[in-house]
CSV table of C-alpha atoms in Angstrom, one decimal:
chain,number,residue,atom,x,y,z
A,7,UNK,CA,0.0,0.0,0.0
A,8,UNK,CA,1.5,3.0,-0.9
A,9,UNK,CA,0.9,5.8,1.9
A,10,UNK,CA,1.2,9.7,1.2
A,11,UNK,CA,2.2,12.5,3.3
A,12,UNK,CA,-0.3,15.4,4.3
A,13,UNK,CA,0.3,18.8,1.7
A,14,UNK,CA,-0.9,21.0,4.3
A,15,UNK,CA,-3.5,23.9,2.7
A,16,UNK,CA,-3.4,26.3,5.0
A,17,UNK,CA,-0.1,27.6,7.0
A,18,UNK,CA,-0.1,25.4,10.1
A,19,UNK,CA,2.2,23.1,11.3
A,20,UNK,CA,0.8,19.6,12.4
A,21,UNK,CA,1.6,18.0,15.0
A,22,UNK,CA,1.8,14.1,14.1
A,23,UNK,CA,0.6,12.9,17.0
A,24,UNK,CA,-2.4,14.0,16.4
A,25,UNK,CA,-2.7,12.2,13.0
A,26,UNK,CA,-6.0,9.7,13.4
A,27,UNK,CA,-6.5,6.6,10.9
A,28,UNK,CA,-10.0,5.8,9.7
A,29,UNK,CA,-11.6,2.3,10.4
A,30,UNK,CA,-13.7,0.9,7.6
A,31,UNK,CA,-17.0,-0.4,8.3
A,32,UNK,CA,-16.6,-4.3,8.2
A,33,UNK,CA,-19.9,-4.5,6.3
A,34,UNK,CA,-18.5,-2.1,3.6
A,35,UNK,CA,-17.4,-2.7,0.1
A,36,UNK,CA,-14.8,-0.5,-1.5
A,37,UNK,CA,-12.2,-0.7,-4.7
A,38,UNK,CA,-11.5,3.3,-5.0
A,39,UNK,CA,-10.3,4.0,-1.4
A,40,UNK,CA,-7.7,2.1,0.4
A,41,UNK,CA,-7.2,4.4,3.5
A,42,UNK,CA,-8.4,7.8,5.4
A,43,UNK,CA,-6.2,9.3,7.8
A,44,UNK,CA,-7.5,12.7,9.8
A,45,UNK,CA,-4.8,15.1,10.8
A,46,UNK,CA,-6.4,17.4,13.7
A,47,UNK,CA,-4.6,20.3,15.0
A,48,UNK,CA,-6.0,23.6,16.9
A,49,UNK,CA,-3.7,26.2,16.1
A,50,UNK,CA,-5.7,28.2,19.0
A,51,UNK,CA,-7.9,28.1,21.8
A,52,UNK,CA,-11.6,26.7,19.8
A,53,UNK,CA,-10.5,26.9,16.0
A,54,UNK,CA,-10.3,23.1,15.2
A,55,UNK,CA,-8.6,22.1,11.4
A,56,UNK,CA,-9.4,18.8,10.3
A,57,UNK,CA,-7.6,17.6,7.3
A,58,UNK,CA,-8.9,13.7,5.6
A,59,UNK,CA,-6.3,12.4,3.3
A,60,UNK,CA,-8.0,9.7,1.1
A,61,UNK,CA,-5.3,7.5,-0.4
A,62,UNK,CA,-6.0,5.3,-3.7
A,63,UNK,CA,-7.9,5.6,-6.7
A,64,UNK,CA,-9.3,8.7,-7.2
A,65,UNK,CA,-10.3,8.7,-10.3
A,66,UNK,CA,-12.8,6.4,-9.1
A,67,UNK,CA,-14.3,8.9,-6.3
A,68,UNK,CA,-17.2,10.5,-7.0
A,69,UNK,CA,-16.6,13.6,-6.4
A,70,UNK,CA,-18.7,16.7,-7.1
A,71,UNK,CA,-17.3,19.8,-8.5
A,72,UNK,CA,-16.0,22.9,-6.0
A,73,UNK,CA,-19.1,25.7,-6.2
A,74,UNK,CA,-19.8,28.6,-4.1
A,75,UNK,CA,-19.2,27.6,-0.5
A,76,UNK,CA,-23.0,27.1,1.2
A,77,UNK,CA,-25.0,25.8,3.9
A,78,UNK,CA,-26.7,22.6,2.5
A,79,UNK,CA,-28.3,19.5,3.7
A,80,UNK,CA,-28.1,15.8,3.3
A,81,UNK,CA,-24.9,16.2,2.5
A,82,UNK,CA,-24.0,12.6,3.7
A,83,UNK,CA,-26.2,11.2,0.8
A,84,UNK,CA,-22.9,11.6,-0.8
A,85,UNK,CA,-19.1,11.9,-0.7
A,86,UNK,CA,-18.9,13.9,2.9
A,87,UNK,CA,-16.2,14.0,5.5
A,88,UNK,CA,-17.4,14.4,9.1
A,89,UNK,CA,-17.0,15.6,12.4
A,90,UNK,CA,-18.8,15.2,15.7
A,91,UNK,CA,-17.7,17.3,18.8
A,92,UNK,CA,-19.1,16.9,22.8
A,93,UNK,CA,-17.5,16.9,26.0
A,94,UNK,CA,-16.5,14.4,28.1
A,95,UNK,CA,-19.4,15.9,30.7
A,96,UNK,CA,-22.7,15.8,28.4
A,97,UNK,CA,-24.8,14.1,26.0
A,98,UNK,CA,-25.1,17.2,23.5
A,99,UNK,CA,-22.7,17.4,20.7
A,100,UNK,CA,-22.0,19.1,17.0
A,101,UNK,CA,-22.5,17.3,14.0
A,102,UNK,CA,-20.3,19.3,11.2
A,103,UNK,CA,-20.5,17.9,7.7
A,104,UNK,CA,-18.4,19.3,5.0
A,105,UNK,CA,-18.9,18.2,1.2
A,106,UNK,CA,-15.8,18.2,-1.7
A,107,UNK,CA,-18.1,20.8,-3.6
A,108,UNK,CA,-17.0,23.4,-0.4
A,109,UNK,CA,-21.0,23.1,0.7
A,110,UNK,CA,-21.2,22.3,4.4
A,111,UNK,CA,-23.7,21.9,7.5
A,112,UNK,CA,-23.5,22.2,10.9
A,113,UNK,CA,-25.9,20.6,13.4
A,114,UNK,CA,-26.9,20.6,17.3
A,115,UNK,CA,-28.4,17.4,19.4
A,116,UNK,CA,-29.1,17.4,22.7
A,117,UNK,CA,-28.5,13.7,23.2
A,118,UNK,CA,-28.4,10.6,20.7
A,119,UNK,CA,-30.1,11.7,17.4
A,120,UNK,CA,-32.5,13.7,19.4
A,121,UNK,CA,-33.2,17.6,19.7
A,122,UNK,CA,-31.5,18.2,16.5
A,123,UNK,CA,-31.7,21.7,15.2
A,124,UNK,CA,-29.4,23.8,13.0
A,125,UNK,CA,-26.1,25.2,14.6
A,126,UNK,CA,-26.9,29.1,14.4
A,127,UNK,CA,-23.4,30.2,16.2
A,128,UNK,CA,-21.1,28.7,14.1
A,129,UNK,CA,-19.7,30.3,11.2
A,130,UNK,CA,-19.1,29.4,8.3
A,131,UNK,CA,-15.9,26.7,8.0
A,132,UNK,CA,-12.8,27.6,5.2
A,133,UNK,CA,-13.0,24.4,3.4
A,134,UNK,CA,-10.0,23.5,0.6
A,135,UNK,CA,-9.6,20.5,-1.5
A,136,UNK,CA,-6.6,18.9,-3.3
A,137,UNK,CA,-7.0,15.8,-5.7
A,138,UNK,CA,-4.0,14.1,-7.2
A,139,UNK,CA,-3.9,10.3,-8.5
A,140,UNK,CA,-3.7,8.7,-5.6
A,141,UNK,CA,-4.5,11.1,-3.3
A,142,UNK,CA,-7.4,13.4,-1.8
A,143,UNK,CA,-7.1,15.9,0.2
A,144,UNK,CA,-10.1,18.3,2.2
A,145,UNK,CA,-9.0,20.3,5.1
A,146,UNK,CA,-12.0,22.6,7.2
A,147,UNK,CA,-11.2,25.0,9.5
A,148,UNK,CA,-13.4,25.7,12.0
A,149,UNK,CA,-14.1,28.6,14.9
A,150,UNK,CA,-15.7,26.9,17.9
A,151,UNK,CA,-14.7,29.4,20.5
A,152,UNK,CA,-18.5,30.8,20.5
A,153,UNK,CA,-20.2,27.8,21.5
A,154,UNK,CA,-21.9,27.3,24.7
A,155,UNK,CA,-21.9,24.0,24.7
A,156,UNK,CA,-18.3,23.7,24.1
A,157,UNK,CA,-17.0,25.2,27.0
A,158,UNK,CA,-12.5,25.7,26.0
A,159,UNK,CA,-12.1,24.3,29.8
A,160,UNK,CA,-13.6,20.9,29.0
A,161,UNK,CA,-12.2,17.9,27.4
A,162,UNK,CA,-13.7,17.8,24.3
A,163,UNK,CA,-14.5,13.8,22.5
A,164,UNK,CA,-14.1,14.0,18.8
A,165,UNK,CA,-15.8,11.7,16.2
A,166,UNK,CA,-14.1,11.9,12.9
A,167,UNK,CA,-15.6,10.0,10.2
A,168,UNK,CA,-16.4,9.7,6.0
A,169,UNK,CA,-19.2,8.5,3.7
A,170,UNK,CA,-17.2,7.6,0.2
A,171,UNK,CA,-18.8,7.5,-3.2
A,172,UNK,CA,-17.7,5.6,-5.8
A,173,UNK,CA,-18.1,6.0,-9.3
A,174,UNK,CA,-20.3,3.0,-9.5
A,175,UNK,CA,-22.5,4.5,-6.9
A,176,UNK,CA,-20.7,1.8,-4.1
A,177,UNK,CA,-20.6,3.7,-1.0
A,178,UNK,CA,-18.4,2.8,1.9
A,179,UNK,CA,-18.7,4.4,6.0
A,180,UNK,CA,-15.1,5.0,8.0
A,181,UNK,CA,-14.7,6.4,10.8
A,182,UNK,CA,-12.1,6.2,14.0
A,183,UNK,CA,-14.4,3.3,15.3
A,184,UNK,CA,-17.7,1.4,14.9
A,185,UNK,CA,-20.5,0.3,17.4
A,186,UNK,CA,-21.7,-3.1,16.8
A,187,UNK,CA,-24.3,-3.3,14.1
A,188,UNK,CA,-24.5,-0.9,10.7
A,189,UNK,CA,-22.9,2.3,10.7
A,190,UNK,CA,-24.1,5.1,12.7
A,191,UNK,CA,-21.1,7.9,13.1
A,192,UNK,CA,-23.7,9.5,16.0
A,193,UNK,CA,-23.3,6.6,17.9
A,194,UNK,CA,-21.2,7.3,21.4
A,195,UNK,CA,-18.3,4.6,20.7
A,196,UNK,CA,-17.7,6.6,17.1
A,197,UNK,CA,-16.3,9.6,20.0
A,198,UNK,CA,-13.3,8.0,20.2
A,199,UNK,CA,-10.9,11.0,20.5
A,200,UNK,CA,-10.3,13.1,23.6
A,201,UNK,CA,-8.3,16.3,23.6
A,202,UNK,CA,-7.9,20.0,25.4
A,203,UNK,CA,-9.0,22.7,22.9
A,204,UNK,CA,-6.7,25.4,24.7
């Protein structure tokens, strides 16, 4: 397997202990993507960058064109990288989806799939994409310092975690790790990252 090193879009320096592989859903079928790795840094207090590197094939991603960045839903009916943030303390979290076309969404639950409403506090994340060969790259930035429910003196628990299309319409879940069952990125055991955002 040939692996690739991050190209970093915007001017921060990684720190590579904080790079996070992707698990593939064992019920999944994919020929296009061989590997996901997440590198997360926060270059200060509450502005969290997320960049997925998706090694192999590329040219058999499906992959929508870039277009005028925009709030959009259903995102994750198609290629969509993903990130859910809580605290170690509470059952509310963020759900922040963020599509190659630049389009993104950001959510609010109170608990487990429930309360859901739109996240009006956030604003909007700088999304950037690379493609190469064998190679894909999508990097968001994001300013979380206004949050309420993302206090900067908790410990924050991080879900990271991708829906890939293929060209052939096969679609594939990753993410850092799967509850028994199908895939369900919302689901507590997906949280699997804990880290200080100051």
């Amino acid at each position: 397997m040939v692996r690739h090193e991050f190209v970093s879009l915007l001017p921060y320096r990684y720190n590579s202990g904080m790079r996070l592989a992707l698990q593939l859903h064992p019920d999944s079928l994919c020929l296009s993507p061989t590997h996901i790795e997440v590198d997360v840094a926060s270059p200060r207090a509450g502005n969290l960058v997320l960049c997925y590197c998706v090694t192999g094939k590329t040219s058999g991603l499906q992959i929508p064109p870039v277009m005028a960045a925009a709030r959009t839903d259903e995102l994750w009916e198609h290629t969509c990288f993903e990130a859910f943030v809580g605290t170690s303390s509470g059952d509310a979290y963020y759900e922040f989806n963020f599509a190659p076309s630049t389009q993104w969404a950001a959510y609010w639950f109170s608990s487990y799939r429930s309360g859901k409403r739109i996240a009006p506090a956030i604003s909007a994340p700088r999304i950037e994409v690379q493609s190469g060969p064998e190679c894909y790259t999508l990097q968001a930035s994001l300013e979380l310092d206004r949050l309420s429910n993302l206090p900067l003196d908790a410990i924050w628990r991080l879900g990271l975690s991708a829906l890939i299309e293929e060209t052939s319409g096969r679609k594939s879940y990753w993410a850092l790790a799967h509850p028994p069952g199908k895939a369900d990125f919302h689901h507590s055991d997906c949280f699997a990252h804990e880290f200080s955002p100051t």
